[in-house]
Tab-separated table of C-alpha atoms in Angstrom:
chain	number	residue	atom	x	y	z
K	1	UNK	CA	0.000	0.000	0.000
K	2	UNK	CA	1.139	3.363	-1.217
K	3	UNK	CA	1.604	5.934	1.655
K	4	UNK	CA	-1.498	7.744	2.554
K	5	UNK	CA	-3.074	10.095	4.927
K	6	UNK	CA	-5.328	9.141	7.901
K	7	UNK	CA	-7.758	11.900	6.205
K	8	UNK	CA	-7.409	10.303	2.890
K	9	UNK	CA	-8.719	6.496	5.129
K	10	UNK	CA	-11.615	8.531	6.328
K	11	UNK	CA	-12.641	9.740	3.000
K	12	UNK	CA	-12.815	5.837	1.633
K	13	UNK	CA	-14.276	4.274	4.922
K	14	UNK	CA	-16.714	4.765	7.870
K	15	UNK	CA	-14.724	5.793	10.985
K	16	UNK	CA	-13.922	7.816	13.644
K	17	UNK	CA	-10.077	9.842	13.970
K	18	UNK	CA	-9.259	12.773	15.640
K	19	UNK	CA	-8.667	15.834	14.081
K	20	UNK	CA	-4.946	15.882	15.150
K	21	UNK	CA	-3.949	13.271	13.473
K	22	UNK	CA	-5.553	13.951	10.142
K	23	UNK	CA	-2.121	14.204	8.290
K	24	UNK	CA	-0.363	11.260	9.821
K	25	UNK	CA	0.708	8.978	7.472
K	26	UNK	CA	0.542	5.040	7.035
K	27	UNK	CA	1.977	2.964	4.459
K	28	UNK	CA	1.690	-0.680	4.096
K	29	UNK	CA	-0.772	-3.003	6.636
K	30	UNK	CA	0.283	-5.579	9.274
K	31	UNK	CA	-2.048	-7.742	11.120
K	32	UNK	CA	0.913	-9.545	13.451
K	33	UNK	CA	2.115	-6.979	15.963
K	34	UNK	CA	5.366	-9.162	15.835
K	35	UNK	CA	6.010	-7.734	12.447
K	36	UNK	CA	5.374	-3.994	12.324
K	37	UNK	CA	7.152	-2.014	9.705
K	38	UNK	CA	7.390	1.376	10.233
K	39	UNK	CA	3.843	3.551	9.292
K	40	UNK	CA	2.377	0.241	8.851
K	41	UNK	CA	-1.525	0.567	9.638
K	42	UNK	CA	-1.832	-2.469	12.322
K	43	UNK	CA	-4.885	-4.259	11.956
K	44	UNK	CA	-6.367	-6.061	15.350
K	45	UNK	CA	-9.059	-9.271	15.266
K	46	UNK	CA	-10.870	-10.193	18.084
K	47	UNK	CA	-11.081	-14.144	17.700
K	48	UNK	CA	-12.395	-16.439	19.811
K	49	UNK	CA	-9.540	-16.997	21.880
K	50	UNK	CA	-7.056	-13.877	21.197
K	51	UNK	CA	-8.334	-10.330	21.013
K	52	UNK	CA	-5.778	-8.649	18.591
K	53	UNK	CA	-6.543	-4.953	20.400
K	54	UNK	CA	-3.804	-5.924	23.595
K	55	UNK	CA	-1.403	-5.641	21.030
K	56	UNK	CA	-2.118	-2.322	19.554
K	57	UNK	CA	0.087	-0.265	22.199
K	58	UNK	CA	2.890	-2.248	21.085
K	59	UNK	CA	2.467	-1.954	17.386
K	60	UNK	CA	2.212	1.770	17.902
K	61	UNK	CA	5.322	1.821	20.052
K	62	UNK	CA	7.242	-0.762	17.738
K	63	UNK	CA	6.756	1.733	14.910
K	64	UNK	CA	2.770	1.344	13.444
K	65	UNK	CA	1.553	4.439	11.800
K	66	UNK	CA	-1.782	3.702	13.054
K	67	UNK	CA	-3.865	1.363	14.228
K	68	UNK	CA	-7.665	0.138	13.735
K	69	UNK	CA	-10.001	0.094	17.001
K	70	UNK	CA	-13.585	-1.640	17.181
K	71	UNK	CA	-16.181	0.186	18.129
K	72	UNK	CA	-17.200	-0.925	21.747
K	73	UNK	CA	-13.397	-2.507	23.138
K	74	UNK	CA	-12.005	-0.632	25.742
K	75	UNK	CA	-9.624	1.240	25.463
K	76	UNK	CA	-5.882	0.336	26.328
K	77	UNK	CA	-4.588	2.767	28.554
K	78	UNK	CA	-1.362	1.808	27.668
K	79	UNK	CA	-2.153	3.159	23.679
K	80	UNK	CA	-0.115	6.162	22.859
K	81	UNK	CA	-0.643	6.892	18.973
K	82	UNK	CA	-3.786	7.252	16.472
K	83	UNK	CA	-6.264	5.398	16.606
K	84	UNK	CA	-8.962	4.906	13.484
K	85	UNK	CA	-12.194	3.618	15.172
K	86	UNK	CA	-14.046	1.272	13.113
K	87	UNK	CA	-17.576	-0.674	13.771
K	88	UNK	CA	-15.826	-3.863	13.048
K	89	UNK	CA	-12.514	-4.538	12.270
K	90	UNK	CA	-12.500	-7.323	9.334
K	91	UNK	CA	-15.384	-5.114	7.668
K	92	UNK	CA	-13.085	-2.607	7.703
K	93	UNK	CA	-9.938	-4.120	6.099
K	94	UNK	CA	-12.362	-5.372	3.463
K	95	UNK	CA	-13.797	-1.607	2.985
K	96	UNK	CA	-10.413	-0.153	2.970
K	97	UNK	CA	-9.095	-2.884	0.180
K	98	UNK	CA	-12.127	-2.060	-2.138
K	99	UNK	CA	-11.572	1.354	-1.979
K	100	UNK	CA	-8.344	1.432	-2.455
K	101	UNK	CA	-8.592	-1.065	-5.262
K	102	UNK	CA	-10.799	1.518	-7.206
K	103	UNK	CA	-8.028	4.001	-6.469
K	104	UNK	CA	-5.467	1.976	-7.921
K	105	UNK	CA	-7.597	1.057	-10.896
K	106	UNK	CA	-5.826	-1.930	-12.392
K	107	UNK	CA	-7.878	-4.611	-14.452
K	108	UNK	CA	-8.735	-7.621	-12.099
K	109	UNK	CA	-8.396	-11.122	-13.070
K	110	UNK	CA	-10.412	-13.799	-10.441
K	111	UNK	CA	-8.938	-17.665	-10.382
K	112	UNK	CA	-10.915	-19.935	-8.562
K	113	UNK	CA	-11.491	-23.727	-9.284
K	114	UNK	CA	-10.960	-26.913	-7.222
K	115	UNK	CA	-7.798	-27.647	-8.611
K	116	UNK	CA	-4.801	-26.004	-10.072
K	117	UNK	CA	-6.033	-22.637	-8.971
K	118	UNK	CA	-2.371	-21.359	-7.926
K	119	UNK	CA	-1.049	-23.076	-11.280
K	120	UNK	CA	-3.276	-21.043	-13.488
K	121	UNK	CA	-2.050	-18.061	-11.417
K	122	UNK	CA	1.154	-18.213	-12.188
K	123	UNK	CA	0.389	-19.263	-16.032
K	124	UNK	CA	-1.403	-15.656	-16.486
K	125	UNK	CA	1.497	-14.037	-14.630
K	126	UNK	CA	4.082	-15.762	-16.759
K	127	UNK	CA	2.044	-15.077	-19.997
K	128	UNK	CA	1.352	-11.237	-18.937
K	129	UNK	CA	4.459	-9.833	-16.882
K	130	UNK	CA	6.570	-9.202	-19.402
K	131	UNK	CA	4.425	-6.613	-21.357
K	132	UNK	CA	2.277	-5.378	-17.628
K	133	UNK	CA	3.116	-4.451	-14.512
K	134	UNK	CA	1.282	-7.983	-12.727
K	135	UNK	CA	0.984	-8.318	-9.341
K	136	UNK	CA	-0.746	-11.798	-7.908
K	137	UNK	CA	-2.537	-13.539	-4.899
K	138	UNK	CA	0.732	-14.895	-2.919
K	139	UNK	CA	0.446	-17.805	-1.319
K	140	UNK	CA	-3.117	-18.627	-0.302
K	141	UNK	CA	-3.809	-15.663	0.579
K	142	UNK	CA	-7.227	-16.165	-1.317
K	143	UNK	CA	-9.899	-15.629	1.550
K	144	UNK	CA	-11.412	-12.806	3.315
K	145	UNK	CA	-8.820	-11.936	4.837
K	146	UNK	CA	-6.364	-12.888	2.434
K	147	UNK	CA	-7.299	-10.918	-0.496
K	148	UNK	CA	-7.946	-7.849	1.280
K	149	UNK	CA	-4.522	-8.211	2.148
K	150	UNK	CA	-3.243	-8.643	-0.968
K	151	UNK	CA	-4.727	-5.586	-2.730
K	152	UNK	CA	-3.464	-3.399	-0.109
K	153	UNK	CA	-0.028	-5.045	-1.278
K	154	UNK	CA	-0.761	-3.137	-4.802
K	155	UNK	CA	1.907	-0.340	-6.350
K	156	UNK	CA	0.056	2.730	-7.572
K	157	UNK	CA	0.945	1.217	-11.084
K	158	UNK	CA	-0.005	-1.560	-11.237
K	159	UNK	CA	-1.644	-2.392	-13.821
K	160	UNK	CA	-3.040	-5.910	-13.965
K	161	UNK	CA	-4.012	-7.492	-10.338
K	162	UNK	CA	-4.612	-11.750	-10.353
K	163	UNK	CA	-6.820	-12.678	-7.353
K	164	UNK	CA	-7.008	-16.575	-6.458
K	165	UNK	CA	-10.322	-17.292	-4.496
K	166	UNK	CA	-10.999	-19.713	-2.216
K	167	UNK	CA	-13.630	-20.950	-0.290
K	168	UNK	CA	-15.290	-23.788	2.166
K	169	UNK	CA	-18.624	-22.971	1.756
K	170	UNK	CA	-21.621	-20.843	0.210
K	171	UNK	CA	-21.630	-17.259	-0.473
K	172	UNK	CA	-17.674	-17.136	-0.012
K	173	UNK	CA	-16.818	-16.377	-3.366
K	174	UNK	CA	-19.693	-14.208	-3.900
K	175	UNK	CA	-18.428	-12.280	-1.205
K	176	UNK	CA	-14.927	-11.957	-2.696
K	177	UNK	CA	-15.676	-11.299	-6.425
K	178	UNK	CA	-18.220	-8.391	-5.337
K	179	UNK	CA	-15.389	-7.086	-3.444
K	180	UNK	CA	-12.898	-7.666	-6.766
K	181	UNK	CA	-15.868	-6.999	-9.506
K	182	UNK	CA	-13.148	-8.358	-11.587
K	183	UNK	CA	-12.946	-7.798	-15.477
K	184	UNK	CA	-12.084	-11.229	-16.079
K	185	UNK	CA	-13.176	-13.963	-14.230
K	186	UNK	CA	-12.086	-17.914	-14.264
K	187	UNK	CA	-13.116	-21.485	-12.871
K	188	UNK	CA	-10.311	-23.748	-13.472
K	189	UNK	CA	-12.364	-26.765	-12.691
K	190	UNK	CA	-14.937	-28.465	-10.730
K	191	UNK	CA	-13.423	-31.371	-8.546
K	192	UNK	CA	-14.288	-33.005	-4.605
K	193	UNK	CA	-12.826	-30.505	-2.612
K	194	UNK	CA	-14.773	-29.124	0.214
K	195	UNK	CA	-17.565	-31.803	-0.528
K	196	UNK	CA	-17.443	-32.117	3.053
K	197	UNK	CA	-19.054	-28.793	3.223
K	198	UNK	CA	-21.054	-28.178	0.167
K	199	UNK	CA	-21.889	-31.948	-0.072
K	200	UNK	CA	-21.876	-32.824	-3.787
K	201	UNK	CA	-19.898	-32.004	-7.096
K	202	UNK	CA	-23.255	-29.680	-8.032
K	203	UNK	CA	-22.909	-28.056	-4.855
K	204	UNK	CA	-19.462	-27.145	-5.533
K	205	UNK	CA	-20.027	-26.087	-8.544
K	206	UNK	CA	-22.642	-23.471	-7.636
K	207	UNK	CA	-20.242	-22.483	-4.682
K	208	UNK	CA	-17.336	-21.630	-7.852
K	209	UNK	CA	-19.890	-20.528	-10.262
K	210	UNK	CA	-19.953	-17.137	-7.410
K	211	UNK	CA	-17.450	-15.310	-9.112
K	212	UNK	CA	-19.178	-14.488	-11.745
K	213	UNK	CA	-21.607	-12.578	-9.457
K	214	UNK	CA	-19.023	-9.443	-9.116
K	215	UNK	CA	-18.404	-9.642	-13.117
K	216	UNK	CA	-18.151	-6.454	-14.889
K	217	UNK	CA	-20.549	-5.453	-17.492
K	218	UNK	CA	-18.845	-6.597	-20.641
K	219	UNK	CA	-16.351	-8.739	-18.685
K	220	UNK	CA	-14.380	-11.979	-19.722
K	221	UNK	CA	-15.569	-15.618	-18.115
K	222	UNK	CA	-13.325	-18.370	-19.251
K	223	UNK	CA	-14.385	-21.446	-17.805
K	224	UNK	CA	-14.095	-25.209	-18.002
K	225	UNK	CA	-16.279	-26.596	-20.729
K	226	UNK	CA	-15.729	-29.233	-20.191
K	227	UNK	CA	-17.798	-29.986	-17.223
K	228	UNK	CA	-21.116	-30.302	-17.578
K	229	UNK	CA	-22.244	-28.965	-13.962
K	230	UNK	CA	-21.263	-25.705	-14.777
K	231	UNK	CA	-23.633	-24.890	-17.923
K	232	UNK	CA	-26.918	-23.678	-15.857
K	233	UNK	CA	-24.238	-21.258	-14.597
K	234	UNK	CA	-23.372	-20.088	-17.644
K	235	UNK	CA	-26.820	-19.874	-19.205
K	236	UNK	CA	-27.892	-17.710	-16.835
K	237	UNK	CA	-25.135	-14.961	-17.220
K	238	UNK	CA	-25.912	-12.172	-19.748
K	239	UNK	CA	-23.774	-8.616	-21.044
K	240	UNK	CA	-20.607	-10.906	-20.388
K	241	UNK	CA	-18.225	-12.518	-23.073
K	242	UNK	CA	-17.725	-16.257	-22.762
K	243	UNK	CA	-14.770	-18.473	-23.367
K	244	UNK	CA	-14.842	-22.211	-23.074
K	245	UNK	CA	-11.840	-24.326	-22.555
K	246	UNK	CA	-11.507	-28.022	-23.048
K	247	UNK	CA	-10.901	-31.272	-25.040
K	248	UNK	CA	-14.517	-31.165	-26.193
K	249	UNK	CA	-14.839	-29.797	-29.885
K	250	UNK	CA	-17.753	-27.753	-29.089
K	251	UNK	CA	-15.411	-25.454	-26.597
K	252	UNK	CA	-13.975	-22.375	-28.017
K	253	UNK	CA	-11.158	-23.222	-27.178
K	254	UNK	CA	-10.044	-26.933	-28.248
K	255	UNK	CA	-7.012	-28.263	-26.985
K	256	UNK	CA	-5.734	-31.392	-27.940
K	257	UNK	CA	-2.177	-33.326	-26.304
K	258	UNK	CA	0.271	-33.360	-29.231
K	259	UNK	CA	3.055	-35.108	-27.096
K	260	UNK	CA	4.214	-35.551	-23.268
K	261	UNK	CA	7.557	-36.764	-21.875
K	262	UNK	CA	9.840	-36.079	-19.066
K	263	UNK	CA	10.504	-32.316	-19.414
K	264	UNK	CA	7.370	-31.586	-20.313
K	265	UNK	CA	4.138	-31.219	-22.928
K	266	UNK	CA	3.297	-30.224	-25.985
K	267	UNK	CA	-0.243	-29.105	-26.995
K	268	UNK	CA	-2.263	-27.294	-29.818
K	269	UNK	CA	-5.240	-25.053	-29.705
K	270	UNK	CA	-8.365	-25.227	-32.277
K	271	UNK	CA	-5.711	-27.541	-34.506
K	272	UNK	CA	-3.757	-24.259	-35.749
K	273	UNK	CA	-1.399	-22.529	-32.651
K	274	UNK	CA	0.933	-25.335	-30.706
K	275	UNK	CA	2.542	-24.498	-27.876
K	276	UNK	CA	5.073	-26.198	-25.757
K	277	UNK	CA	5.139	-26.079	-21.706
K	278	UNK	CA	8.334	-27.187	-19.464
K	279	UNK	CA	6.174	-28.720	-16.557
K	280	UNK	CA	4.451	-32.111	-16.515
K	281	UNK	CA	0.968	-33.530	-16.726
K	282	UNK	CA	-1.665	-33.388	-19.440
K	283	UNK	CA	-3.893	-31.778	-16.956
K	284	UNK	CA	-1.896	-28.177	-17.120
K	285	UNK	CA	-2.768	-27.921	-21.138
K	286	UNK	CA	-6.478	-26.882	-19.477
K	287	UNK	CA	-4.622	-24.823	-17.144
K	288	UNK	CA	-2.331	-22.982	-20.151
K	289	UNK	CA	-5.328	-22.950	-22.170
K	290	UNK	CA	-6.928	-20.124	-19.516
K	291	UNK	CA	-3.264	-18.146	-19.600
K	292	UNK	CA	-3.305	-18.173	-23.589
K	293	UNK	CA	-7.078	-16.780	-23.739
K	294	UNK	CA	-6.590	-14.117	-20.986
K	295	UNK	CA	-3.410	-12.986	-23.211
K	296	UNK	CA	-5.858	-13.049	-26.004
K	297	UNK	CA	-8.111	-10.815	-24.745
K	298	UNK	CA	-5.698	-8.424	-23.758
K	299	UNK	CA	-4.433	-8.165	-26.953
K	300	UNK	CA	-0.950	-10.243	-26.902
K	301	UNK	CA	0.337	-11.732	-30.007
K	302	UNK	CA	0.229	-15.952	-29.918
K	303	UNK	CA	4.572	-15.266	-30.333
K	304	UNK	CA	4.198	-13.120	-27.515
K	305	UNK	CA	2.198	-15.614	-25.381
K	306	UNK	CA	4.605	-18.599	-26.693
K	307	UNK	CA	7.440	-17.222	-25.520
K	308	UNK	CA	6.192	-15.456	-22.113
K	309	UNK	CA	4.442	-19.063	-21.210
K	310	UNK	CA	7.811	-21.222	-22.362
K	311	UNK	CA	9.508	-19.299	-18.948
K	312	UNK	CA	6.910	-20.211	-16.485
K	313	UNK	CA	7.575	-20.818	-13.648
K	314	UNK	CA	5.100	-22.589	-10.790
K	315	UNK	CA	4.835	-22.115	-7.090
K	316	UNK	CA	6.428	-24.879	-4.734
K	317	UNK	CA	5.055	-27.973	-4.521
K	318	UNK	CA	2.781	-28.429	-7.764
K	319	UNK	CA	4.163	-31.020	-10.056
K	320	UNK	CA	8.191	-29.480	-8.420
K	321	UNK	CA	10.779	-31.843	-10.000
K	322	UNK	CA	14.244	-32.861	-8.359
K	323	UNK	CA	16.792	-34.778	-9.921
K	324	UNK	CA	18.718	-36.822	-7.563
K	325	UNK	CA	22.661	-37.309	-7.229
K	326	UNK	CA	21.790	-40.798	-8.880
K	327	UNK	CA	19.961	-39.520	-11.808
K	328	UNK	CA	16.335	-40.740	-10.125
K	329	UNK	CA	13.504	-37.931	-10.177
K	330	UNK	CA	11.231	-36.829	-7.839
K	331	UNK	CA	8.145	-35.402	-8.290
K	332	UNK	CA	6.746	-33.060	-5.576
K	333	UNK	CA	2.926	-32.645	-6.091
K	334	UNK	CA	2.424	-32.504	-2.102
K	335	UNK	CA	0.691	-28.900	-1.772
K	336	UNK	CA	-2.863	-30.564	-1.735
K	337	UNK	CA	-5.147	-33.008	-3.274
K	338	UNK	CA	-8.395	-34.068	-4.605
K	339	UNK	CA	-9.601	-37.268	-6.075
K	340	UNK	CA	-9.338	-35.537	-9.377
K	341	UNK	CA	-5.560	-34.030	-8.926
K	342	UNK	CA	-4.366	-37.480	-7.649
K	343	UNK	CA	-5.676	-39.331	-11.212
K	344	UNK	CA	-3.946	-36.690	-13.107
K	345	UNK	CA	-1.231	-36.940	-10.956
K	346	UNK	CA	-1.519	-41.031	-12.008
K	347	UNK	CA	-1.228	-40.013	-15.713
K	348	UNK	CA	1.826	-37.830	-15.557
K	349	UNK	CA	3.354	-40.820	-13.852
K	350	UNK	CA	2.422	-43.288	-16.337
K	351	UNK	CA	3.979	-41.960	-19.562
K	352	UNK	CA	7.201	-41.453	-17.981
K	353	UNK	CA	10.102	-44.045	-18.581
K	354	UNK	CA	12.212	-45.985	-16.068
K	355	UNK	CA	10.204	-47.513	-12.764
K	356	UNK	CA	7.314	-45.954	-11.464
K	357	UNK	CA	6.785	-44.841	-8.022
K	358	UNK	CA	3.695	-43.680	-6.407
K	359	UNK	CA	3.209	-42.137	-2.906
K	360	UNK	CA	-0.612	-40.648	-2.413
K	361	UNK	CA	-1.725	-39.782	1.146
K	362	UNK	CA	-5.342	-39.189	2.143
K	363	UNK	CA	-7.204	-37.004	0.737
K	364	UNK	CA	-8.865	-34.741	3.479
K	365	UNK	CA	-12.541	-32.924	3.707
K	366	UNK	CA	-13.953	-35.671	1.262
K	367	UNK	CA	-17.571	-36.110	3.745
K	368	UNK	CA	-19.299	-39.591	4.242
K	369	UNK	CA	-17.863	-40.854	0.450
K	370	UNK	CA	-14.262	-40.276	1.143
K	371	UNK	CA	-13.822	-44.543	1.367
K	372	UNK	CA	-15.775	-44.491	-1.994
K	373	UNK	CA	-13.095	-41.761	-4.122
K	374	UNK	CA	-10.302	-43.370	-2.761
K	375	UNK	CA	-11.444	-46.576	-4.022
K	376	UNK	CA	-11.546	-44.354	-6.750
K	377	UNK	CA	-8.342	-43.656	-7.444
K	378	UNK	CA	-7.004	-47.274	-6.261
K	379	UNK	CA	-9.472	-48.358	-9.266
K	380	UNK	CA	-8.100	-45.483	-12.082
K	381	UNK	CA	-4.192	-47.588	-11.420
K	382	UNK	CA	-5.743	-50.520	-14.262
K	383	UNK	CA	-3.657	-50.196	-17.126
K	384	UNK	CA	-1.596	-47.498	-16.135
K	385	UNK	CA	2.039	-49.187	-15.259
K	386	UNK	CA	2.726	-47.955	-12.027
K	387	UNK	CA	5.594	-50.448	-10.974
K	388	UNK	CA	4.860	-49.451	-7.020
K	389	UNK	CA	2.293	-47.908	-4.748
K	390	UNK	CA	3.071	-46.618	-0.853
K	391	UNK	CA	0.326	-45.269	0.838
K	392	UNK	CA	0.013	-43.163	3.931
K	393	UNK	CA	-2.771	-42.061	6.138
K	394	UNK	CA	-5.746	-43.755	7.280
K	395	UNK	CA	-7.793	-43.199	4.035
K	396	UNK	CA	-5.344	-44.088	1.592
K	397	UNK	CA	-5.783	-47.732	2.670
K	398	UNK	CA	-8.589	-48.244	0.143
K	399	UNK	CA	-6.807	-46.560	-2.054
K	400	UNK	CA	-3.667	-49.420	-1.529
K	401	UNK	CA	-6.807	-52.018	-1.193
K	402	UNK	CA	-8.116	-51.476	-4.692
K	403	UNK	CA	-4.626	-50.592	-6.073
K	404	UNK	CA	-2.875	-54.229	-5.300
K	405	UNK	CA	-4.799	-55.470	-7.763
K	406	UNK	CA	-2.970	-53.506	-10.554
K	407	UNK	CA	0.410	-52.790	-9.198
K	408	UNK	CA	2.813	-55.010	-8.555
K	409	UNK	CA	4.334	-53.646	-5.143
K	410	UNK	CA	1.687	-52.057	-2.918
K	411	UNK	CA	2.740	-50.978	0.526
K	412	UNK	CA	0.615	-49.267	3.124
K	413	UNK	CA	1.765	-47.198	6.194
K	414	UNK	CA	0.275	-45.126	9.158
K	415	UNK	CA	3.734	-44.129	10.071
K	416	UNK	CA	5.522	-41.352	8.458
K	417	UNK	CA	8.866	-42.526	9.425
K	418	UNK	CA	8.475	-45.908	8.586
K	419	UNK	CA	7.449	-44.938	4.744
K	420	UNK	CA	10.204	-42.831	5.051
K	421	UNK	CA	12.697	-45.602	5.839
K	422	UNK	CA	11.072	-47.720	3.107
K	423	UNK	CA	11.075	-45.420	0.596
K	424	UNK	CA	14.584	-44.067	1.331
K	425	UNK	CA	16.334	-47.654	0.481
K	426	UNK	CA	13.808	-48.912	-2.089
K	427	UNK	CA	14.729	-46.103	-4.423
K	428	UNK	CA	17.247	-46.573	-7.211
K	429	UNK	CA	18.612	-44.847	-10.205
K	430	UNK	CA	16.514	-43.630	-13.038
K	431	UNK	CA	13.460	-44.418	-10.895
K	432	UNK	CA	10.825	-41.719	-11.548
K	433	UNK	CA	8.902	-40.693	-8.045
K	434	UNK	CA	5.752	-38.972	-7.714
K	435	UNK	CA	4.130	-37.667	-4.041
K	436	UNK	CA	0.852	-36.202	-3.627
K	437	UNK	CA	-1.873	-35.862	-0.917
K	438	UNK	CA	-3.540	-33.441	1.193
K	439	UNK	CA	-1.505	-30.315	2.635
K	440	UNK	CA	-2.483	-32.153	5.988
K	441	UNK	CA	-0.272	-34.998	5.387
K	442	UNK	CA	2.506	-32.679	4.651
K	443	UNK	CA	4.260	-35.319	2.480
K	444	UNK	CA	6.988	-32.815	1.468
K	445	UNK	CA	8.859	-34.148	4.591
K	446	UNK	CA	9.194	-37.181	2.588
K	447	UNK	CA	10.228	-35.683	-0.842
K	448	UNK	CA	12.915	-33.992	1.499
K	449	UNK	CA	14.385	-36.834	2.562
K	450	UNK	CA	14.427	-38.511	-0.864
K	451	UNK	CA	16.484	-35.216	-2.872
């Protein structure tokens, strides 16, 4: 956040300052008093078990600018510094991000999606940076908190922002893209995520399907098309352009798999533009498919695009490859997983050469049919040549259940250091090892022990 005035906060927001500190200034937000930068504008919660406002004298003594106050909260006597009071706090981090989103002024590009919503994030970036000043959702910092947050992280000049959204339930993302009102808007894809929570595939799709509520008048929606659970969706939106994406030949945009190996694929669009990608799996074509349109539409060259997308470069942990001392790779895909990630996860293993390893871990939040989608998965392993199969977890036994019957070596464990001990002297050269499952499982602890 550029610097600004405490007068300039009241003219965007409802609140209450007094007059003598009108021209204090504030630049940049913090909401952990353990990390104030100077003029930062500290920003208290009051959560069920901590109540951010004991920490506000020290932010203003450690160096905050300013600091926001509910309404109500007593207070500290110890508070020596200005104080912006505020009805609610959150509310007013959200207020303070819209307005000052509508003083920066960039164009706004919304990802969400079940899967490969930070992997489409970075494919825009990649495809757009070089000819915009881009700045994206870090992290997963996609919630309603975390998106606030980031467009307070905006320069003045900025002139593209990409927002990831996230959500558990109903009426998140609605929330978020009427914040945004974003001039393009994307779903990625409809998978199980969350079906804990919004209890089917149809549920989650009319939980995505949200960001389209905040869609500007003439904006952009590039979806999945896919998937057939998001068509009401799209029947019902009007004054909007549309863009479908898929395999499907009645999608705008058709891609089709021209060839996949170790370093990477190779794909065309609508039979004429080809394009070539350095990461793995057939699933990211989808995912490069939304990059290419959203350079499309603002007005980049397929060259241009080619070239930008041929640097890309992905976030930790989604499809991350390490080659080993003993020329053996290993394939981190541990951020998170669904049902859906975890079969393409299966295919980008399968067309690989040398021996095949697999390591899933549960998939988490899956409701009363988790048993049935890992079964799932155990059951997409016919035909696909996966030399070995260690599962770990508690739910990724039905996954090891189903599997034996198509892989040769299937090994299940409930103790992390025990697959790790397996896994650390069953590994030889060439062998090509892939590890996914649920950011719960935090299976990167055993892709760190195998690089």
């Amino acid at each position: 956040m550029i610097e600004v005035t405490l007068e300039q906060i009241q003219e965007w927001i409802p609140c209450e300052i007094d007059n003598e500190y009108m021209d204090q200034g504030i630049q940049g937000i913090s909401i952990d008093s353990r990390d104030i930068k100077s003029q930062n504008l500290f920003i208290p919660f009051k959560g069920e078990n901590v109540d951010g406002h004991k920490y506000v004298a020290q932010a203003l003594k450690d160096g905050a600018g300013a600091s926001f106050y509910q309404k109500g909260m007593p207070l500290d006597e110890r508070v020596d510094g200005p104080i912006i009071w505020v009805e609610d706090t959150l509310t007013a981090l959200q207020q303070l991000a819209k307005a000052y989103l509508e003083f920066v002024n960039p164009q706004v590009i919304a990802v969400t999606g079940s899967n490969g919503k930070t992997t489409t994030k970075d494919m825009i970036e990649s495809v757009l940076k070089p000819q915009f000043k881009v700045k994206k959702t870090q992290g997963n910092y996609n919630n309603e908190i975390g998106m606030p947050l980031t467009i307070l992280e905006l320069d003045l000049d900025t002139e593209i922002s990409i927002l990831e959204m996230g959500m558990s339930g109903f009426h998140e993302i609605e929330f978020l893209s009427n914040l945004a009102e974003p001039n393009i808007a994307v779903i990625t894809n409809i998978g199980e995520s969350h079906m804990q929570d919004l209890g089917s595939r149809e549920g989650i799709a009319k939980a995505k399907s949200e960001i389209t509520v905040g869609l500007q008048p003439g904006g952009l929606f590039i979806y999945d098309g896919d998937e057939p659970l998001l068509e009401p969706y799209v029947n019902q939106l009007t004054n909007v352009d549309l863009i479908s994406i898929g395999k499907n030949s009645t999608n705008s945009l058709v891609s089709q798999m021209e060839s996949i190996n170790n370093d990477g694929i190779a794909f065309t669009i609508n039979e004429e533009e080809r394009f070539e990608l350095p990461i793995l799996g057939e699933h990211n074509m989808k995912n490069a498919t939304i990059a290419i349109a959203v350079g499309k539409r603002l007005n980049l060259s397929y060259d241009t695009i080619f070239n930008n997308l041929s640097k890309v470069q992905l976030t930790g942990m989604r499809m991350q490859q390490y080659h080993t001392s003993d020329n053996s790779l290993v394939i981190n895909d541990a951020y998170n997983a669904s049902p859906t990630s975890m079969k393409a996860a299966i295919d980008t293993l399968t067309v690989m050469d040398g021996r095949k390893i697999l390591v899933l871990g549960d998939v988490l939040e899956l409701g009363p049919d988790s048993q049935i989608m890992h079964e799932q998965v155990g059951k997409y392993l016919d035909g696909k040549a996966i030399d070995t199969l260690f599962t770990f977890g508690t739910e990724s036994q039905y996954i090891s259940n189903v599997g034996k019957q198509y892989v040769n070596h299937v090994e299940h464990f409930e103790d992390k250091q025990k697959l790790i001990q397996t896994i650390k002297t069953y590994v030889q050269p060439e062998d090509k090892v892939l590890v996914k499952g649920s950011r719960g499982m935090k299976l990167e602890e055993v892709v760190e022990v195998l690089i």
